[in-house]
Amino acid sequence: MKRIILGFLLLSQVVVFAQPGKYAMKGKIGSLNKPATVYLLYNQMIADSAVLKNGEFSFIGSIDQPTAAYLTLNKAGNGFTSDNYIRFYLETGGIINVASSDTLANAKITGTKNNDDNEKYVAMMAPIERRDGALETMDTSATEAQKSSPQFLKELELLNKDLEKERKAANKKFIIENPSSLVSLFALSSFANYSDYNEVSMLFDKLSPSVKNSARGKSYAQTLEKMHNVSVGSIAPDFTLPDTTNTRISLSSFKGKYLLLDFWASWCPICRESAPGVLKAYNSYHNRGFNILSVSLDKPGDRQKWLQAIHHDGLLWPQVSDLKFWYSPVVSLYKLTALPQNFLIDPNGKIIARDLDSEELSAKLVEIFGSKP
């Protein structure tokens, strides 16, 4: 079960490569008819729509530059919906073909270079996604006894860790083997969800000049600059948020102590599953100067769910949240694109490690404080 990733509408890709011209797309999704409607989205807006006739639709239009885009399907035909979509590349250089015998999610999109590359990428990631689905089922079908079992939660945590390593390795492999493909920028974004600035920067440097000098490449270079501000070795940016009693707490108030800055949410299963390991570390080292500040990205109106999760999971350290979901200012401040994420900060406010699982955190604390008491 992969980490919770920032929603696709919030991460819509910007345009790339200056090659103005006309695009053409034709597709068939099963045998759907009116009122089923397909919507074309790019540049974070609905650009066109088409009512299906025997599953068939088409789009023709002009673009200044090729762009990552989305197709969404609403069988009721009563407006855009974000729960049935597929990502592709809107570009010139041929007819973009969309084909599926049943659902939009199963469609193959081919006919142009980047869409062909994307199909190759999707095929490479498919086994990982199947394992992800199996882990999701394992989690959602767990009994209450299993959810309360440290052994079961530890097993899930380790399986998730292995899956993330495999996902990271696959993305890295694709980027290295396809340095001239726009899809490699998407793979790099996925890789960055689990990586520090230095790793991401080295892979970005391996991309071809045409990709790095594209509009999307230049935009990602700016993102890398922001990532550098929260990389290992940088001073953690300060912020202030309300705690569970609406008392405002600043990150800087922990200066002089070792601090784990932990980003999570009550709706994030893997966050909740990792809580026992973090709690164990807190109980072992808090009296020796180790502290935790948890920042929740819970949704507006979900204050009670946030409080219930804190109580249920037995979290003993300060908890803060503005309940603004992915729109919280801390998201952009810390370049968050996935949950959970954490940053280990030294007494001088410098980030010394990030994205530690419970075993890695325990090992780091042993390194800092010596053996467990």
XYZ file of C-alpha atoms in Angstrom:
373
model
C 0.000 0.000 0.000
C 1.852 3.079 -1.194
C 1.977 6.282 0.753
C -0.962 8.613 0.385
C -0.100 10.829 -2.580
C -1.309 14.361 -3.171
C -4.457 14.298 -5.377
C -3.990 14.452 -9.145
C -5.818 17.742 -9.617
C -3.405 19.396 -7.199
C -0.440 17.961 -9.075
C -1.514 18.548 -12.662
C 1.602 18.733 -14.791
C 2.527 21.969 -16.473
C 3.185 22.175 -20.197
C 6.398 20.971 -21.814
C 8.403 21.356 -25.038
C 7.711 24.264 -27.365
C 6.282 22.541 -30.441
C 3.074 24.389 -31.383
C 0.547 22.562 -33.509
C -2.683 20.604 -33.642
C -3.441 17.485 -31.689
C -5.877 14.752 -32.663
C -7.329 12.075 -30.420
C -9.764 9.271 -31.076
C -10.960 6.653 -28.671
C -13.359 3.856 -27.832
C -14.401 2.824 -24.330
C -16.584 -0.274 -24.427
C -19.978 0.398 -26.009
C -21.118 3.296 -23.817
C -23.666 5.752 -25.184
C -25.296 9.018 -24.200
C -25.306 10.406 -21.525
C -21.830 8.980 -20.811
C -19.344 11.808 -21.346
C -15.556 12.028 -21.516
C -13.834 15.202 -20.310
C -10.383 16.362 -21.427
C -8.369 18.214 -18.769
C -5.026 19.959 -19.004
C -3.406 23.044 -17.503
C -5.708 22.439 -14.511
C -8.893 23.139 -16.456
C -11.519 21.296 -18.511
C -10.536 21.934 -22.124
C -13.169 19.867 -23.946
C -15.808 17.165 -23.563
C -17.460 14.575 -25.792
C -20.597 12.427 -25.439
C -19.879 8.766 -26.219
C -21.609 7.035 -29.122
C -21.115 3.274 -29.102
C -18.109 3.985 -26.902
C -16.470 6.260 -29.454
C -15.278 9.850 -29.043
C -12.735 12.228 -30.552
C -10.975 15.492 -29.760
C -9.181 17.895 -32.102
C -7.543 21.105 -31.002
C -4.446 23.263 -30.855
C -1.725 23.393 -28.252
C 1.244 25.682 -27.992
C 3.266 22.998 -26.269
C 2.655 19.318 -25.483
C 1.362 18.743 -21.971
C 0.527 16.030 -19.477
C -3.266 15.746 -19.458
C -6.160 13.679 -18.111
C -9.289 12.039 -19.455
C -12.180 11.577 -17.032
C -15.412 9.663 -17.592
C -18.845 10.361 -16.139
C -21.438 7.792 -17.207
C -24.259 10.051 -16.031
C -22.968 12.884 -18.184
C -23.767 15.455 -15.517
C -20.362 17.058 -15.095
C -16.763 16.429 -14.250
C -15.862 13.772 -11.684
C -12.402 13.047 -10.288
C -12.893 9.373 -9.374
C -12.560 7.883 -12.881
C -9.586 9.208 -14.795
C -6.460 8.296 -16.731
C -3.300 10.291 -17.327
C -1.674 10.704 -20.760
C 0.263 13.180 -22.944
C -1.524 15.615 -25.204
C 0.873 16.234 -28.084
C 1.300 16.552 -31.827
C 3.111 14.121 -34.101
C 0.348 11.587 -34.740
C -3.136 10.518 -33.694
C -3.485 9.719 -30.010
C -5.438 6.460 -29.734
C -7.452 5.509 -26.643
C -8.716 1.931 -26.500
C -10.504 -0.083 -23.826
C -13.038 -2.892 -23.994
C -14.556 -1.868 -20.664
C -13.379 0.961 -18.389
C -11.392 4.143 -18.812
C -8.948 2.994 -16.136
C -8.000 0.001 -18.300
C -7.514 2.043 -21.466
C -4.280 1.946 -23.441
C -3.200 5.271 -24.939
C -0.740 5.045 -27.824
C 0.191 6.612 -31.154
C 2.688 9.302 -30.149
C 6.163 9.028 -28.639
C 5.428 10.081 -25.092
C 2.210 8.085 -24.883
C 4.050 5.010 -26.136
C 6.734 5.656 -23.503
C 4.007 6.063 -20.894
C 2.485 2.689 -21.781
C 5.932 1.157 -21.314
C 6.211 2.854 -17.924
C 2.732 1.712 -16.854
C 3.541 -1.878 -17.854
C 6.773 -1.781 -15.871
C 4.976 -0.481 -12.768
C 1.991 -2.857 -13.071
C 3.422 -5.653 -10.851
C 4.190 -3.095 -8.162
C 0.665 -1.684 -8.377
C -0.790 -5.192 -8.052
C 1.241 -5.747 -4.896
C 0.046 -2.382 -3.695
C -3.557 -3.489 -4.213
C -2.922 -6.697 -2.296
C -1.504 -4.724 0.627
C -4.503 -2.406 0.508
C -6.802 -5.426 0.764
C -4.720 -6.853 3.596
C -5.142 -3.592 5.479
C -8.832 -2.954 4.829
C -9.847 -6.552 5.576
C -7.919 -6.713 8.858
C -9.890 -7.590 11.963
C -9.934 -5.315 15.001
C -7.655 -7.821 16.760
C -5.164 -7.611 13.902
C -5.278 -3.808 13.900
C -4.396 -3.909 17.602
C -1.602 -6.440 17.091
C 1.960 -5.000 17.071
C 3.093 -8.018 15.053
C 0.462 -7.459 12.349
C 1.177 -3.729 12.158
C 4.915 -4.406 11.975
C 4.357 -6.864 9.129
C 2.364 -4.272 7.200
C 5.040 -1.656 7.819
C 7.803 -3.937 6.515
C 5.781 -4.965 3.463
C 5.121 -1.323 2.688
C 8.798 -0.517 3.118
C 9.793 -3.257 0.663
C 7.170 -2.037 -1.816
C 8.452 1.532 -1.608
C 12.018 0.364 -2.240
C 10.867 -1.541 -5.310
C 8.848 1.434 -6.591
C 11.800 3.744 -6.085
C 14.188 1.384 -7.887
C 11.774 0.984 -10.823
C 11.374 4.736 -11.240
C 15.136 5.211 -11.126
C 15.638 2.491 -13.749
C 13.108 4.075 -16.116
C 14.673 7.520 -15.791
C 18.178 6.258 -16.490
C 17.027 4.217 -19.495
C 14.772 6.968 -20.921
C 16.537 10.305 -20.328
C 14.891 11.943 -23.379
C 11.301 11.061 -22.453
C 8.838 13.418 -20.818
C 7.577 10.423 -18.873
C 10.859 10.430 -16.984
C 9.820 13.737 -15.392
C 6.695 12.025 -14.069
C 8.806 9.079 -12.866
C 11.126 11.558 -11.167
C 8.163 13.128 -9.351
C 7.171 9.676 -8.088
C 10.783 8.916 -7.108
C 10.958 12.203 -5.192
C 8.082 11.174 -2.910
C 10.486 8.855 -1.090
C 13.844 10.561 -1.629
C 16.024 13.385 -0.415
C 17.037 16.342 -2.560
C 20.501 14.961 -3.368
C 19.120 11.730 -4.852
C 16.501 13.577 -6.911
C 18.975 16.200 -8.102
C 21.431 13.562 -9.361
C 18.692 11.874 -11.394
C 17.449 15.201 -12.788
C 20.994 15.871 -14.024
C 20.850 12.630 -16.026
C 17.914 13.863 -18.123
C 18.628 15.063 -21.649
C 19.095 18.808 -22.298
C 15.837 18.860 -24.273
C 13.892 17.588 -21.259
C 15.688 19.767 -18.696
C 15.275 22.872 -20.865
C 11.573 22.271 -21.492
C 9.008 24.352 -19.659
C 8.199 21.392 -17.396
C 11.902 20.702 -16.887
C 12.551 24.317 -15.923
C 9.573 24.215 -13.574
C 10.918 21.063 -11.947
C 14.323 22.715 -11.544
C 12.565 25.393 -9.493
C 10.895 22.659 -7.452
C 14.319 21.165 -6.783
C 15.514 24.493 -5.421
C 12.627 24.462 -2.961
C 13.357 20.824 -2.064
C 16.889 21.873 -1.190
C 15.453 24.056 1.589
C 14.188 20.940 3.397
C 16.997 18.557 2.473
C 19.366 16.878 4.917
C 21.809 19.515 6.118
C 19.389 22.438 5.783
C 17.781 24.379 8.622
C 14.161 23.279 9.054
C 11.791 26.138 8.113
C 9.849 27.486 11.075
C 6.045 27.541 11.279
C 3.329 27.971 13.883
C 0.111 25.925 14.091
C -2.621 25.352 16.716
C -2.566 22.239 18.882
C -5.555 20.238 20.122
C -6.440 22.995 22.616
C -5.966 25.748 19.996
C -2.725 26.835 21.661
C -0.297 27.923 18.943
C 2.974 25.986 18.854
C 6.046 26.942 16.825
C 8.644 24.535 15.512
C 11.326 26.912 16.814
C 10.109 26.337 20.389
C 11.819 22.909 20.257
C 15.230 24.358 19.475
C 17.899 22.899 21.727
C 16.360 19.415 21.540
C 16.326 16.559 19.071
C 12.956 16.571 17.339
C 11.111 14.297 14.943
C 8.820 16.468 12.797
C 6.144 13.998 11.741
C 3.557 14.653 9.006
C 0.502 12.380 9.040
C -3.326 12.332 8.940
C -6.074 10.324 10.601
C -7.220 9.144 7.140
C -3.740 7.790 6.199
C -3.582 4.018 6.945
C 0.194 3.652 6.696
C 0.606 6.638 9.035
C -1.548 4.920 11.621
C 0.247 1.596 11.169
C 3.647 3.169 11.823
C 2.464 4.887 15.038
C 3.360 2.030 17.472
C 7.016 2.085 16.356
C 7.219 5.847 16.765
C 5.537 5.620 20.172
C 8.087 3.012 21.264
C 10.934 5.323 20.243
C 9.330 8.225 22.091
C 8.910 6.201 25.293
C 12.509 4.997 25.097
C 14.223 8.308 24.471
C 11.949 11.168 25.542
C 13.568 11.379 28.983
C 16.948 11.677 27.267
C 15.981 14.684 25.160
C 14.041 13.263 22.220
C 10.796 15.010 21.239
C 8.174 14.691 18.519
C 5.917 17.262 16.898
C 3.182 15.755 14.728
C 1.481 17.834 12.039
C -1.781 16.452 10.682
C -3.109 17.144 7.204
C -6.631 16.300 8.248
C -9.490 17.807 6.284
C -11.658 20.807 7.185
C -14.479 19.653 9.428
C -12.597 16.534 10.565
C -11.317 17.865 13.876
C -13.099 15.100 15.806
C -11.585 12.369 13.612
C -8.146 13.879 14.220
C -8.670 13.934 17.989
C -10.078 10.402 18.018
C -7.071 9.079 16.083
C -4.668 10.712 18.546
C -6.516 9.112 21.474
C -6.925 5.711 19.795
C -3.251 5.473 18.795
C -2.032 6.699 22.198
C 0.077 9.540 20.809
C 1.644 11.306 23.787
C 3.489 14.197 22.156
C 2.327 17.610 20.843
C -0.119 17.454 17.935
C -0.854 20.435 15.671
C -3.029 21.035 12.626
C -4.822 23.847 10.808
C -7.186 21.226 9.299
C -6.571 22.513 5.778
C -5.719 19.153 4.184
C -3.211 19.519 1.313
C -3.881 23.271 1.271
C -2.062 23.884 4.545
C 0.896 26.279 4.138
C 3.197 23.609 5.610
C 2.625 21.474 2.495
C 4.430 23.930 0.234
C 6.891 24.915 2.975
C 8.114 21.318 3.304
C 7.395 20.248 -0.313
C 5.057 17.477 0.851
C 3.614 15.273 -1.870
C 2.945 12.112 0.148
C 2.178 10.850 3.633
C 3.701 9.843 5.930
C 6.854 11.963 5.864
C 9.155 12.947 8.689
C 12.251 15.014 9.383
C 14.717 14.422 12.226
C 16.035 17.783 13.440
C 19.037 18.370 15.700
C 19.217 20.875 18.604
C 20.467 23.584 16.227
C 17.412 23.208 13.987
C 19.280 21.361 11.222
C 17.655 18.443 9.382
C 19.896 15.404 9.944
C 17.674 12.663 8.468
C 14.257 12.250 6.860
C 11.592 9.681 6.033
C 12.750 7.232 8.687
C 10.708 4.128 9.394
C 10.528 2.842 12.973
C 13.659 0.686 12.684
C 15.670 3.447 11.036
C 14.481 5.929 13.662
C 15.483 3.562 16.468
C 18.939 3.054 14.933
C 19.416 6.816 14.531
C 18.442 7.436 18.147
C 20.897 4.787 19.314
C 23.544 6.628 17.285
C 22.606 9.931 18.970
C 21.914 8.878 22.540
C 23.703 5.561 22.835
C 22.067 2.210 23.586
C 18.504 2.078 24.823
C 18.029 2.633 28.564
